[in-house]
CSV table of C-alpha atoms in Angstrom, one decimal:
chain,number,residue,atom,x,y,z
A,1,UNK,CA,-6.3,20.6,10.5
A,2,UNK,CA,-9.1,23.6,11.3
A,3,UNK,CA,-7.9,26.7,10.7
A,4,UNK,CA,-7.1,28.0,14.2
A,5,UNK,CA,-6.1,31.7,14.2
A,6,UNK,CA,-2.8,32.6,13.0
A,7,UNK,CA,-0.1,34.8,13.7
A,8,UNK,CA,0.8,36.9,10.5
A,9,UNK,CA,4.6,36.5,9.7
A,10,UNK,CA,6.9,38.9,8.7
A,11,UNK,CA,7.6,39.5,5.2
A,12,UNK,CA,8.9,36.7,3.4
A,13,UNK,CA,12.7,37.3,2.1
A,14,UNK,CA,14.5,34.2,0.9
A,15,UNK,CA,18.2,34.5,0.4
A,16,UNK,CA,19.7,32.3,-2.2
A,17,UNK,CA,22.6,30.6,0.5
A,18,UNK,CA,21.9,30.2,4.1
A,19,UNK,CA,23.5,33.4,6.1
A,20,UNK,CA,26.1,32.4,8.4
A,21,UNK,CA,27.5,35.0,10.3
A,22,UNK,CA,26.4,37.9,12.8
A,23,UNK,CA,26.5,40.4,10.0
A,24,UNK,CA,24.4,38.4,7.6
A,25,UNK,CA,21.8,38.7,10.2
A,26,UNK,CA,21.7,41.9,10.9
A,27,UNK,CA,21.2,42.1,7.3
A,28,UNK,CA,18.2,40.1,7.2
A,29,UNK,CA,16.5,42.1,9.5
A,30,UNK,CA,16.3,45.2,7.5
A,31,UNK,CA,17.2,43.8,4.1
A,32,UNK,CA,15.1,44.9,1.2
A,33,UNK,CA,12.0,43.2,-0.4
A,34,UNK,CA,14.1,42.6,-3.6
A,35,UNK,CA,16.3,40.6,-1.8
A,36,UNK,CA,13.4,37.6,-2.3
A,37,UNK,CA,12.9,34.6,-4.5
A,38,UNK,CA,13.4,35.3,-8.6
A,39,UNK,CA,15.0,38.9,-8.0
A,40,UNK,CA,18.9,38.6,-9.4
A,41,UNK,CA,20.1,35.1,-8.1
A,42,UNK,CA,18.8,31.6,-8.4
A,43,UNK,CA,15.2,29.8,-7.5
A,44,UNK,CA,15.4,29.1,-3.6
A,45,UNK,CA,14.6,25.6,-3.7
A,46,UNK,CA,14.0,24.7,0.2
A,47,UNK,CA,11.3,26.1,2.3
A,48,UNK,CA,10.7,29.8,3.5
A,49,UNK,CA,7.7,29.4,5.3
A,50,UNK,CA,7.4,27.2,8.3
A,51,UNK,CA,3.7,26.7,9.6
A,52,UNK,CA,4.1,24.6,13.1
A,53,UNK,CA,0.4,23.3,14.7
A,54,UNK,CA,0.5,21.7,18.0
A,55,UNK,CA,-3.1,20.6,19.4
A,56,UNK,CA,-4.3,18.5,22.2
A,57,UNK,CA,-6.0,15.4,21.0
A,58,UNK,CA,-9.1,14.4,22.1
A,59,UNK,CA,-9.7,11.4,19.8
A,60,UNK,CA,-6.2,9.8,19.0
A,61,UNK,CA,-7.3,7.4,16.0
A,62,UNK,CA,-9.6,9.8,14.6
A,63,UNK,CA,-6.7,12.3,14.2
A,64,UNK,CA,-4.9,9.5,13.3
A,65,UNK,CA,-6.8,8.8,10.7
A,66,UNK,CA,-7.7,12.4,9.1
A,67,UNK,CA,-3.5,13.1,9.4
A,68,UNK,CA,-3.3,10.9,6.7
A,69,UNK,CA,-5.7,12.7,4.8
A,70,UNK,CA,-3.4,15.5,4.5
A,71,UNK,CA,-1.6,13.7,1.7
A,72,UNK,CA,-3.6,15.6,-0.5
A,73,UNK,CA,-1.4,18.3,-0.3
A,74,UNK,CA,1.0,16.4,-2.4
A,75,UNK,CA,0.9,18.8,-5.9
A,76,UNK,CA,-0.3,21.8,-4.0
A,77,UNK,CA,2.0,25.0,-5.5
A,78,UNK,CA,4.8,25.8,-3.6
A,79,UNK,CA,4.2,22.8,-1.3
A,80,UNK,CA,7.7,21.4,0.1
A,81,UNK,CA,6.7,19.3,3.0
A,82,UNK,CA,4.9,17.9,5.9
A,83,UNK,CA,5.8,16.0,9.3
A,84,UNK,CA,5.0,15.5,12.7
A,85,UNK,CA,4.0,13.1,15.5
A,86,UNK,CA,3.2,13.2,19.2
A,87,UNK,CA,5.3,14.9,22.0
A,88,UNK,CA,7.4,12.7,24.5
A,89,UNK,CA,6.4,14.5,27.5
A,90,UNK,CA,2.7,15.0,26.5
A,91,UNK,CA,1.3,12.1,24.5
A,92,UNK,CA,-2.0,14.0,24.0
A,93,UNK,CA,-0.7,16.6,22.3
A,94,UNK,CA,0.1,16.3,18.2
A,95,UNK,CA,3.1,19.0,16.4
A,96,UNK,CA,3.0,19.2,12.6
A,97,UNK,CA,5.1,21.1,10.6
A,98,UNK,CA,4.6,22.4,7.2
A,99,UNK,CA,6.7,23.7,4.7
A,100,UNK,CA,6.2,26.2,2.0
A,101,UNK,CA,8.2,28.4,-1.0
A,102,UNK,CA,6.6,31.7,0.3
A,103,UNK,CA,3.4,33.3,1.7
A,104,UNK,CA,1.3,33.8,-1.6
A,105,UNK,CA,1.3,29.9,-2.0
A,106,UNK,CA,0.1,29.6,1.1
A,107,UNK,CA,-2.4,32.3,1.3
A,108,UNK,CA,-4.0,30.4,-1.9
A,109,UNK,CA,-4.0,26.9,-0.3
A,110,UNK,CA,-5.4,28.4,2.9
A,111,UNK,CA,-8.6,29.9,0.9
A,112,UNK,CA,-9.1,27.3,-1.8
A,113,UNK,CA,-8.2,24.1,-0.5
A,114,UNK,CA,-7.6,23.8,3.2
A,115,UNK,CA,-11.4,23.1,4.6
A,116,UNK,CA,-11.6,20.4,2.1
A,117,UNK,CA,-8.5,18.5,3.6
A,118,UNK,CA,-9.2,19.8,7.8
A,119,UNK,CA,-12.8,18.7,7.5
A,120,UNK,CA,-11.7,15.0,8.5
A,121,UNK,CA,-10.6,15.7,11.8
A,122,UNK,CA,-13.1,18.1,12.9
A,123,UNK,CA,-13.7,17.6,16.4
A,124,UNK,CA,-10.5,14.9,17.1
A,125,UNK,CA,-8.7,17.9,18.7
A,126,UNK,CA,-9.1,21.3,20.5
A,127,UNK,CA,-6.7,23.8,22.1
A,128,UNK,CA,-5.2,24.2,18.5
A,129,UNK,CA,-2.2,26.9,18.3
A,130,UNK,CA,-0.6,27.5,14.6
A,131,UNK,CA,2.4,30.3,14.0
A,132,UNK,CA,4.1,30.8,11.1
A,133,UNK,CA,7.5,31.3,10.7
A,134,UNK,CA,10.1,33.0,8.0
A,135,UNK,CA,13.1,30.8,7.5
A,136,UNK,CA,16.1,32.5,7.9
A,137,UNK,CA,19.6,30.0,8.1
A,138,UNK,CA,20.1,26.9,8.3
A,139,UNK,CA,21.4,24.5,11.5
A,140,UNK,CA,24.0,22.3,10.5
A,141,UNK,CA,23.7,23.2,6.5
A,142,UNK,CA,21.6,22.5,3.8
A,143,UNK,CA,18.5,22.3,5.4
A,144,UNK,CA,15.9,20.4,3.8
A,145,UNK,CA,12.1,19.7,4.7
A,146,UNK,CA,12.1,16.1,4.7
A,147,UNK,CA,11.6,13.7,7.1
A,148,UNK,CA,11.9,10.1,6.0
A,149,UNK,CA,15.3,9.7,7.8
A,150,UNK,CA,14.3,11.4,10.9
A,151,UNK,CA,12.7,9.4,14.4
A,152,UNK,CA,12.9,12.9,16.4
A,153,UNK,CA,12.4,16.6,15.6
A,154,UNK,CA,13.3,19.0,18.5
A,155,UNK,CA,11.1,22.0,18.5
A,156,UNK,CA,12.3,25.3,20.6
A,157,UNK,CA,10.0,28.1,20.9
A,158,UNK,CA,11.8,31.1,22.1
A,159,UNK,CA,10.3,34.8,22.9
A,160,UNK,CA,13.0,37.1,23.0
A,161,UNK,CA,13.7,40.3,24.7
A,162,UNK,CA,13.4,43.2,21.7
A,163,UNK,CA,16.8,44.7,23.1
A,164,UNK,CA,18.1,41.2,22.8
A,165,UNK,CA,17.3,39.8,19.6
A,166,UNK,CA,20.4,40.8,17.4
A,167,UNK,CA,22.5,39.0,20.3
A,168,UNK,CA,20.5,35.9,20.2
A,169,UNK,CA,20.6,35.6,16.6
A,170,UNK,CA,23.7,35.7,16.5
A,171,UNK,CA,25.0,33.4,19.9
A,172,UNK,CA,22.3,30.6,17.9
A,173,UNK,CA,24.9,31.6,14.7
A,174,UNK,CA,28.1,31.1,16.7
A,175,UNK,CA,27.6,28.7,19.4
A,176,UNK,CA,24.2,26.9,19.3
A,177,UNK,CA,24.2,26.1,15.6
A,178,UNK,CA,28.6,24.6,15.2
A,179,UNK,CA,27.7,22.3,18.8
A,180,UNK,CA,24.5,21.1,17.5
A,181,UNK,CA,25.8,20.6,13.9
A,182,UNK,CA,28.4,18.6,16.0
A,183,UNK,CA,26.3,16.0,17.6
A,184,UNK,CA,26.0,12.7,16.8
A,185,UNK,CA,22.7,11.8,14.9
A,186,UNK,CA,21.5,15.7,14.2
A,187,UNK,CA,20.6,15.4,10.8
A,188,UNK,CA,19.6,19.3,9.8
A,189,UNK,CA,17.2,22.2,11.1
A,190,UNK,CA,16.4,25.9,11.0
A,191,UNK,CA,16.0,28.8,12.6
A,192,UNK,CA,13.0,31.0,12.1
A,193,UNK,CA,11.3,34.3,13.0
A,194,UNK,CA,7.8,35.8,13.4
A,195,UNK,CA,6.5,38.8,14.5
A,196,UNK,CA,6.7,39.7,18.2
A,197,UNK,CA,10.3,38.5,18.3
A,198,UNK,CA,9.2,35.0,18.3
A,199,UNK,CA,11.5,32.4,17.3
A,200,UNK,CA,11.8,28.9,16.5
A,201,UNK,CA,14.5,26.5,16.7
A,202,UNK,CA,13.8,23.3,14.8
A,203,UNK,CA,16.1,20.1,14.2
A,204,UNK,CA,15.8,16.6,12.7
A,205,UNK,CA,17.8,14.0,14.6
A,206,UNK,CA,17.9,10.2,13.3
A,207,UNK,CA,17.3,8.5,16.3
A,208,UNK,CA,15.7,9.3,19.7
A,209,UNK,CA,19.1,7.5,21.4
A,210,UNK,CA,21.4,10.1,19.0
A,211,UNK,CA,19.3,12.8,20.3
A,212,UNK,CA,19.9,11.6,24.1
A,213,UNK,CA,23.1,12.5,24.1
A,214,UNK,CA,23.0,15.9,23.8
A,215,UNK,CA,23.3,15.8,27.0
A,216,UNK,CA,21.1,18.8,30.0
A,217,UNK,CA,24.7,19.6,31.2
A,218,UNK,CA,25.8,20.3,27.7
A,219,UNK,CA,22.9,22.1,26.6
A,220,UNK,CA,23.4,24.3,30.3
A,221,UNK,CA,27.5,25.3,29.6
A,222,UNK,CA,26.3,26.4,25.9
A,223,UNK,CA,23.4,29.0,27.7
A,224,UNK,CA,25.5,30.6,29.8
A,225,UNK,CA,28.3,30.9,27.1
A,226,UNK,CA,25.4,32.0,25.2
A,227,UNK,CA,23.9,34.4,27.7
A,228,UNK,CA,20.4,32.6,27.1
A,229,UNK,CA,18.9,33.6,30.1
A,230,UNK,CA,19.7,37.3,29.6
A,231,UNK,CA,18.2,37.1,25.8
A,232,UNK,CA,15.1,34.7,26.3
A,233,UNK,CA,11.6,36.2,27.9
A,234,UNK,CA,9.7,32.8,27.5
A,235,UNK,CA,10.7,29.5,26.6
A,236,UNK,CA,9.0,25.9,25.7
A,237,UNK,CA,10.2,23.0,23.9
A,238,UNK,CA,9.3,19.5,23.0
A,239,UNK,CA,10.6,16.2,22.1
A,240,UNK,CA,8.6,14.8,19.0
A,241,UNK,CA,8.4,11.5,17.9
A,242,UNK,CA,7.8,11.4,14.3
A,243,UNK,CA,4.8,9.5,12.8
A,244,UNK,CA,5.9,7.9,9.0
A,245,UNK,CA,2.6,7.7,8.6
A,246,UNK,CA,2.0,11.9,8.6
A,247,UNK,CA,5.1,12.3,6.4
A,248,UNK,CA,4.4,14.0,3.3
């Protein structure tokens, strides 16, 4: 897709195991650069970068068609994924997520090879919103950016009160992450952060009927256990149905 304007993330500090607890988080918030890929433990091999685009479409099969362009990313350094389809409550409107091993890959797709690939869909879409996002634990557990045995991805963007965010962090730790984890058809996800005490909650789930029954009056008890409303100063989500045909 164009390059719409982006908002830069946080530095990028993979941990070798996903953090699991209220501490660990606290840690990652004022953990050292060190702490990254390479430096004493193990190569990360999932995702720490999380690019999310959502657009309207103004041309459906021309998007359509220059989606499936975006295979070339296939080879790319640092690459790890790409998915995405159209939202359930807004079919004119496209979400694709792309995953990458850290910023500096990124940064040198972004200025050598990105125009080549966006080109084809040049003027299919307007409206076009990207944020990037540092990865920083799992939902469920071993998280991976795949997509071939996912229908449905569930995308929460939260803005969080700055007083608030070590509590929200850690309510999604304790109670969001164990119910989801719990339900029926939720395959994996993440949590992420960028600047501005953004967040995102994404998860996979293998069918659009699994992911039906996690139920609104579920989803209500766990906020106010949670204290949601106290923690969250803006909140938007989406239903996506996946497109194989995007899936890189």
């Amino acid at each position: 897709m164009l390059n719409p304007v982006i908002v830069k993330p946080l530095p990028v500090t993979a941990r070798c195991e996903p953090l699991t607890d209220h501490a660990a988080t606290r840690a990652w918030r004022s953990g050292p650069p060190e702490w990254g890929r390479g430096r004493g433990c193990g190569p990360y091999d999932g995702a720490v970068l999380v690019k999310w685009i959502r657009c309207t479409v103004v041309d459906r099969p021309g998007f359509d068609r220059g989606q499936r362009k975006w295979a070339g990313l296939l080879g790319e350094p640092g690459f790890r994924g790409q998915g995405g389809g159209w939202s359930r409550g807004r079919p004119d409107v496209a979400h694709v997520f792309t995953f990458w091993e850290s910023r500096p890959f990124y940064d040198s797709f972004m200025a050598r090879a990105h125009h080549r690939l966006a080109v084809a869909q040049a003027g299919t879409y307007k409206d076009a919103r990207a944020t990037l996002f540092d990865h920083r634990f799992d939902v469920k557990t071993g998280f991976e950016p795949r997509f071939t045995d996912a229908d449905v991805v569930r995308v929460a963007h939260c803005r969080v009160h700055a007083d608030r965010v070590e509590h929200f962090a850690g309510a999604q730790e304790r109670i969001w992450n164990p119910a989801m984890a719990g339900s029926p058809g939720m395959l994996r996800g993440l949590f992420g952060e960028a600047p501005g005490n953004e967040f995102l909650v994404l998860s996979m789930w293998r069918s659009a009927a699994e992911h039906g029954k996690y139920r609104p009056d579920r989803v209500e008890r766990l906020a106010l256990r949670a204290g949601t409303e106290a923690d969250v100063a803006g909140l938007t989500g989406a239903v996506v149905d996946l497109n194989p045909s995007w899936t890189v």
